Tab-separated table of C-alpha atoms and ligand atoms in Angstrom:
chain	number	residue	atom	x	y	z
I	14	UNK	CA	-23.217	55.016	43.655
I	15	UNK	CA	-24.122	56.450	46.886
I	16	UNK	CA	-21.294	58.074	48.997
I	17	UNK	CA	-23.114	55.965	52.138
I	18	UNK	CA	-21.238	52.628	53.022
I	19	UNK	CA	-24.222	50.171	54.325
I	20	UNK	CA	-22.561	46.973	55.229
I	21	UNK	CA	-19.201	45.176	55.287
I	22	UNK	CA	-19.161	41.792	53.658
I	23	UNK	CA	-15.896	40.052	54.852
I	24	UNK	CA	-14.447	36.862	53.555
I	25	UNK	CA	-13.183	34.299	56.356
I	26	UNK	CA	-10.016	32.408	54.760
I	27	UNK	CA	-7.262	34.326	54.296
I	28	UNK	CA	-8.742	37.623	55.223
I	29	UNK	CA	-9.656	37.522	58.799
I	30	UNK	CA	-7.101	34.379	60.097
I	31	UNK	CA	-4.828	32.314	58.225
I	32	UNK	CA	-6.504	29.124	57.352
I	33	UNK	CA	-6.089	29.468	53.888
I	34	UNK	CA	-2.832	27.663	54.770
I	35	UNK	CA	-4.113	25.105	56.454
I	36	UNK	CA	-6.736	24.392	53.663
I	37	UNK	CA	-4.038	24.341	51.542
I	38	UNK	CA	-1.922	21.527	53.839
I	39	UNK	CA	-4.765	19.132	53.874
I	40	UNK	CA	-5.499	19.864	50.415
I	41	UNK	CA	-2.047	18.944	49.107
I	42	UNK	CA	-1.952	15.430	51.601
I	43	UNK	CA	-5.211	14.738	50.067
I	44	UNK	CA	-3.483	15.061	46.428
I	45	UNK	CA	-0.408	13.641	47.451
I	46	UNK	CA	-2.475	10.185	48.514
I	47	UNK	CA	-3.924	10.014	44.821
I	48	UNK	CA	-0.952	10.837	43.119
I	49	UNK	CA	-1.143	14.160	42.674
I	50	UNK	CA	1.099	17.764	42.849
I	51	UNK	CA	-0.352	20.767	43.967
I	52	UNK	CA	1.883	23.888	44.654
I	53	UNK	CA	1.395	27.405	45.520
I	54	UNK	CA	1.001	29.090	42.540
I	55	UNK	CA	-1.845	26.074	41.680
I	56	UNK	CA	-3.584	27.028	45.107
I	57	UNK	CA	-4.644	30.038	44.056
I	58	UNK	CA	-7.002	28.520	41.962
I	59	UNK	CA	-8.369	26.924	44.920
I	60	UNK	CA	-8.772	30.381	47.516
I	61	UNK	CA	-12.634	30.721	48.012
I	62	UNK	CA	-13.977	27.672	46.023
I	63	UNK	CA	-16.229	25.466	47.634
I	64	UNK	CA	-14.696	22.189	48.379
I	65	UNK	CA	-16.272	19.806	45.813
I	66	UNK	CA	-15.628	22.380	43.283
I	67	UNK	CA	-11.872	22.506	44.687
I	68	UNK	CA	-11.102	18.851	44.497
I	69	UNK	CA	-12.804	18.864	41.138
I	70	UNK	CA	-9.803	21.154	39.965
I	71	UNK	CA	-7.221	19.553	41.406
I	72	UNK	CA	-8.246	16.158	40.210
I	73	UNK	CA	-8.361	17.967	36.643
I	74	UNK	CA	-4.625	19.347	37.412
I	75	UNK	CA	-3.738	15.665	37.964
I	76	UNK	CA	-5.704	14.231	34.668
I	77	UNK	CA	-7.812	12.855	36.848
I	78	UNK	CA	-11.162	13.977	36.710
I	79	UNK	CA	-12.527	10.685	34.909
I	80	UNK	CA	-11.008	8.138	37.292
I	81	UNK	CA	-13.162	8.593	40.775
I	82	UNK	CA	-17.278	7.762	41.039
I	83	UNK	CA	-19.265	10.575	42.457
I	84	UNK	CA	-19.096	8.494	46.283
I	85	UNK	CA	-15.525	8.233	45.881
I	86	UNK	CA	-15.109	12.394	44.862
I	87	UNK	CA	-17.587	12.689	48.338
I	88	UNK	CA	-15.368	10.203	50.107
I	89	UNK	CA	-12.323	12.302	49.443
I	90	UNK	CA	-14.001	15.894	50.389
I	91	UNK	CA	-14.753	14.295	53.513
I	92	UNK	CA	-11.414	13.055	53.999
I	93	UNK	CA	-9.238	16.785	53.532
I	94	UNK	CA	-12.510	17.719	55.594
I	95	UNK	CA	-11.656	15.220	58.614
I	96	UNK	CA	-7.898	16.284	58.360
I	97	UNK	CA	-8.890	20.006	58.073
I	98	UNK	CA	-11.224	20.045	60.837
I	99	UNK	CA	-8.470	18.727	63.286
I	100	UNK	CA	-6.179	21.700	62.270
I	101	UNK	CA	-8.578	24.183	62.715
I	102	UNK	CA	-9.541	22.637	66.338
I	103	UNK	CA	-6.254	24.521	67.580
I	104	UNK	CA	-7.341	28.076	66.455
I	105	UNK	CA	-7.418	30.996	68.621
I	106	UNK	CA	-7.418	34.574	68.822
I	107	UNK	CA	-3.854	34.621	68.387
I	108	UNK	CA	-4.662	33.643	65.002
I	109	UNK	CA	-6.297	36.547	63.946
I	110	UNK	CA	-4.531	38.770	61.417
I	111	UNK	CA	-3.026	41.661	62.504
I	112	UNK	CA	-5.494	44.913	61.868
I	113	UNK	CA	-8.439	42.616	61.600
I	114	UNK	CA	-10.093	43.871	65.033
I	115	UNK	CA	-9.185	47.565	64.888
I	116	UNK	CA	-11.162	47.533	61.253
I	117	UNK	CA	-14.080	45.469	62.675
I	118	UNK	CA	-14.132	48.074	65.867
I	119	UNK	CA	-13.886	50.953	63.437
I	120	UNK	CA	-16.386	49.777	60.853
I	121	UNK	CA	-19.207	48.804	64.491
I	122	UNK	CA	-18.152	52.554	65.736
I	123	UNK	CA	-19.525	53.868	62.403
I	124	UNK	CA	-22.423	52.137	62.746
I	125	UNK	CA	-22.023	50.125	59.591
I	126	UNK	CA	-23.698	46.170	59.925
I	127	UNK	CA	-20.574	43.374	59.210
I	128	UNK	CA	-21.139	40.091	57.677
I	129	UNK	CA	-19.096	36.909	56.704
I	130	UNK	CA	-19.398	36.147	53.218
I	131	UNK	CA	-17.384	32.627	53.283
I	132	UNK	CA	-17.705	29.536	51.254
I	133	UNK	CA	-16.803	27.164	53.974
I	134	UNK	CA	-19.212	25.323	55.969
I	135	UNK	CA	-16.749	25.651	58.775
I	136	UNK	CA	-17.169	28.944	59.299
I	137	UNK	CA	-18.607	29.364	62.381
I	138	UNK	CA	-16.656	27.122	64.318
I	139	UNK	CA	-13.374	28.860	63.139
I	140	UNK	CA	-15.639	32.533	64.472
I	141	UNK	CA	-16.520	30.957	67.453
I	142	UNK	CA	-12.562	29.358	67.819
I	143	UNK	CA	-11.334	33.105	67.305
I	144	UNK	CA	-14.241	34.688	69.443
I	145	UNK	CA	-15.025	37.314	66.928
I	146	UNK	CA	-18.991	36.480	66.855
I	147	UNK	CA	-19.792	39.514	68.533
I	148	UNK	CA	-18.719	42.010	66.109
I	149	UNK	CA	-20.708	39.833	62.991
I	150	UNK	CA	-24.625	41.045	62.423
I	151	UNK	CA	-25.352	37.790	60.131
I	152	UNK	CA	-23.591	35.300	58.977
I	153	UNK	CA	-24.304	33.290	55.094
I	154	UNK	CA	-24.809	29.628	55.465
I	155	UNK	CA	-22.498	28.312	53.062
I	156	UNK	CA	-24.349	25.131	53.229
I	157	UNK	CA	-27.026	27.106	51.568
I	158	UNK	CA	-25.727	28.845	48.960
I	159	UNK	CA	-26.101	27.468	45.110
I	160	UNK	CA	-23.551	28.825	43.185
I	161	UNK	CA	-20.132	29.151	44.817
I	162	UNK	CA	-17.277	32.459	43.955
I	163	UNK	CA	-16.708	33.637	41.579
I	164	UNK	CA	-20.910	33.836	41.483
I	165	UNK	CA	-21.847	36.742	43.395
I	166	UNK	CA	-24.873	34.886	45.604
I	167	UNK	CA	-22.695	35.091	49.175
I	168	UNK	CA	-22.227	38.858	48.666
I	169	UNK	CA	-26.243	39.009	47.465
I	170	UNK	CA	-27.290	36.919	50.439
I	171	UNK	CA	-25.561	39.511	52.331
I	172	UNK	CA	-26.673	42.189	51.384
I	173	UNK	CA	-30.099	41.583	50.930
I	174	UNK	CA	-30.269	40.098	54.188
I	175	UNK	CA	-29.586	43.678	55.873
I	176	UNK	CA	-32.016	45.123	53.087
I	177	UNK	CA	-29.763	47.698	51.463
I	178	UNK	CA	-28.340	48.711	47.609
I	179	UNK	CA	-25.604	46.561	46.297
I	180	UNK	CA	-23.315	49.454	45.535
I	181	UNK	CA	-23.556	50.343	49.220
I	182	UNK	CA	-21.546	47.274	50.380
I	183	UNK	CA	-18.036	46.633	50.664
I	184	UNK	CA	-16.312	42.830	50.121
I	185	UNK	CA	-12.920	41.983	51.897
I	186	UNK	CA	-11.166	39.092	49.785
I	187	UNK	CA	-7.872	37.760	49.541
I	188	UNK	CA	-8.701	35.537	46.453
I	189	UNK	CA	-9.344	35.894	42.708
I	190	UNK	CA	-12.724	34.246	42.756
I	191	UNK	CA	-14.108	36.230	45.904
I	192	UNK	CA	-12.880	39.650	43.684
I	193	UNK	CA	-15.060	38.643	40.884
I	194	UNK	CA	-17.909	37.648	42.771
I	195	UNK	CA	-18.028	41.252	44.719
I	196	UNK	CA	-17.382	43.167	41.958
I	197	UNK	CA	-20.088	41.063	39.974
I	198	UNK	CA	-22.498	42.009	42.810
I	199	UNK	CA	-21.825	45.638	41.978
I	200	UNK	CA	-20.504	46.057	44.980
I	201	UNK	CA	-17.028	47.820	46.492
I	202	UNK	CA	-13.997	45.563	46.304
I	203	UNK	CA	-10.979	45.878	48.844
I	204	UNK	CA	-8.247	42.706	48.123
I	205	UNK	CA	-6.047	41.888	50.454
I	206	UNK	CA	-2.896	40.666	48.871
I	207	UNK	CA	-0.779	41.162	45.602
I	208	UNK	CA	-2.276	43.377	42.617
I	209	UNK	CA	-1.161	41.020	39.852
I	210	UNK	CA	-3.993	37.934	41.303
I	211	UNK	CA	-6.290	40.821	42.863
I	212	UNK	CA	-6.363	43.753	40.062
I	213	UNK	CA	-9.997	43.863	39.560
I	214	UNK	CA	-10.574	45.108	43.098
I	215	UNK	CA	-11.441	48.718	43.577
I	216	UNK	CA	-8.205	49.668	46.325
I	217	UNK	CA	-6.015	46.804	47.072
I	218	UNK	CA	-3.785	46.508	51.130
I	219	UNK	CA	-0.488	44.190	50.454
I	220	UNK	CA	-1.784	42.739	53.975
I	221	UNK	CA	-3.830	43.252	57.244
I	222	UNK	CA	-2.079	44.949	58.763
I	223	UNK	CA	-2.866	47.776	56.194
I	224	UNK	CA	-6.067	47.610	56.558
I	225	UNK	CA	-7.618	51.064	57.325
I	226	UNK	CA	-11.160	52.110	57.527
I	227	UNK	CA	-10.471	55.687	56.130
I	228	UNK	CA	-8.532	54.598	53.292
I	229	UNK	CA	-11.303	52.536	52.396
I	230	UNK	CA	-14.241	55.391	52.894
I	231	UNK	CA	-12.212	57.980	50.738
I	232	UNK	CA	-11.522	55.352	48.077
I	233	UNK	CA	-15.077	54.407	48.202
I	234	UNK	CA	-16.194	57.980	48.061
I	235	UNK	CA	-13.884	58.817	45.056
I	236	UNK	CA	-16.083	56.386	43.010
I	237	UNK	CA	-19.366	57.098	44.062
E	314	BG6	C1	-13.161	29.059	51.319
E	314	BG6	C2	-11.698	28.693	51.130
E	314	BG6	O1	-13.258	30.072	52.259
E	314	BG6	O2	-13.892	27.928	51.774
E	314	BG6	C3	-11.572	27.485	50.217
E	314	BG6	O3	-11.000	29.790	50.575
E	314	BG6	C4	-12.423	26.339	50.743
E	314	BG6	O4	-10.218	27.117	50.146
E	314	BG6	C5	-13.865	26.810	50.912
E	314	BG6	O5	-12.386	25.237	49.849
E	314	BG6	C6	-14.779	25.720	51.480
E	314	BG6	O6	-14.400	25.444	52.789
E	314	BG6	P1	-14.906	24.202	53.639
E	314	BG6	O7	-14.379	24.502	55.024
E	314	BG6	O8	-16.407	24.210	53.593
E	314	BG6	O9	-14.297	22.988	53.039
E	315	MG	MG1	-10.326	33.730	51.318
């Protein structure tokens, strides 16, 4: 590995502002309509899967999987969509984590290029909603990516976007699948959350708030 960080690869959901929760509400509506349970623990299953691929699993969860036509599964995505999109129309700054802007500040100080790595197609809107566009140097269109976390194609896209190594880059994730898929990439992994779901990452912050650019460098360097 080098010892030179190139680029910052930063998952949306979760990591920068809380709609992980709200994906989660409309998810468990959605469920709830069809006749099925979905709880926390379940939900982690769900954290940085597309959305087809997430109502896939939680119609398999229910027993489900062979009782909806392919119109019907579309039907559904576009109903948690519909409900989804009206909770993330009241987003703000406010809702950004805490720590979130004094890393992106610290990373554009050291010169290093930022992108969002995120598997939802509303990602932009939900940037735009929490005015954070300016700090972002390109953003992957989840609309165009082929294979979802945990494949590592968002944090490739990324990075070979900006034209630099793999190992140079750094991916923020708060979920299982977004872990594999950066460390997949051969890239640097920093989770945000609890060891036990996020273990595979290279240094792990309990939250945001934690969050520290330095931390991050010397644990990078240490490896390189
Ligand atoms: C990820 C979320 O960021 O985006 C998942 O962690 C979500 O929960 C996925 O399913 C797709 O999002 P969207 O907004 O395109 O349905
Ligand atoms: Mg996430």
């Amino acid at each position: 590995m080098s010892n030179q960080i190139n680029a910052f690869i930063f998952d949306l959901d979760g990591v920068i502002t809380d709609t992980a929760e709200y994906h989660f509400n409309a998810w468990s509506e959605l469920a709830k309509d069809i006749g099925i349970e979905i709880d926390e623990e379940f939900n982690e299953q769900l954290k940085g899967v597309s959305r087809i691929e997430s109502l896939q699993r939680i119609l398999k969860h229910g027993g489900k999987e062979n009782e909806f036509t392919e119109q019907e599964i579309i039907e559904l995505a576009d109903k948690k969509n519909d409900h989804y999109k009206t909770l993330i129309a009241k987003v703000t700054p406010n809702d950004i984590l805490p720590g979130i802007v004094d890393l992106l500040e610290d990373i554009k100080a050291s010169g290093i290029q930022i992108a969002l790595g995120s598997a939802s197609k509303n990602a932009p809107f939900i940037l735009e909603q929490l005015q954070l566009n300016r700090y972002f140097d390109y953003i992957v269109d989840a609309g165009k990516v082929k294979q979802g976390k945990p494949h590592p194609e968002t944090f490739l896209t990324a990075a070979d976007h900006f034209d630099v190594p793999y190992e140079t880059c750094v991916g923020v994730e708060d979920a299982e699948a977004g872990v594999t898929a950066i460390k997949d990439a051969s890239m640097f992994a920093v989770g945000v959350g609890s060891e036990p779901i996020l273990h595979k990452a290279n240094i792990i912050f309990p939250e945001t708030k934690n969050l520290s650019l330095e931390k991050i460098k010397s644990a990078f360097n240490a490896e390189s």
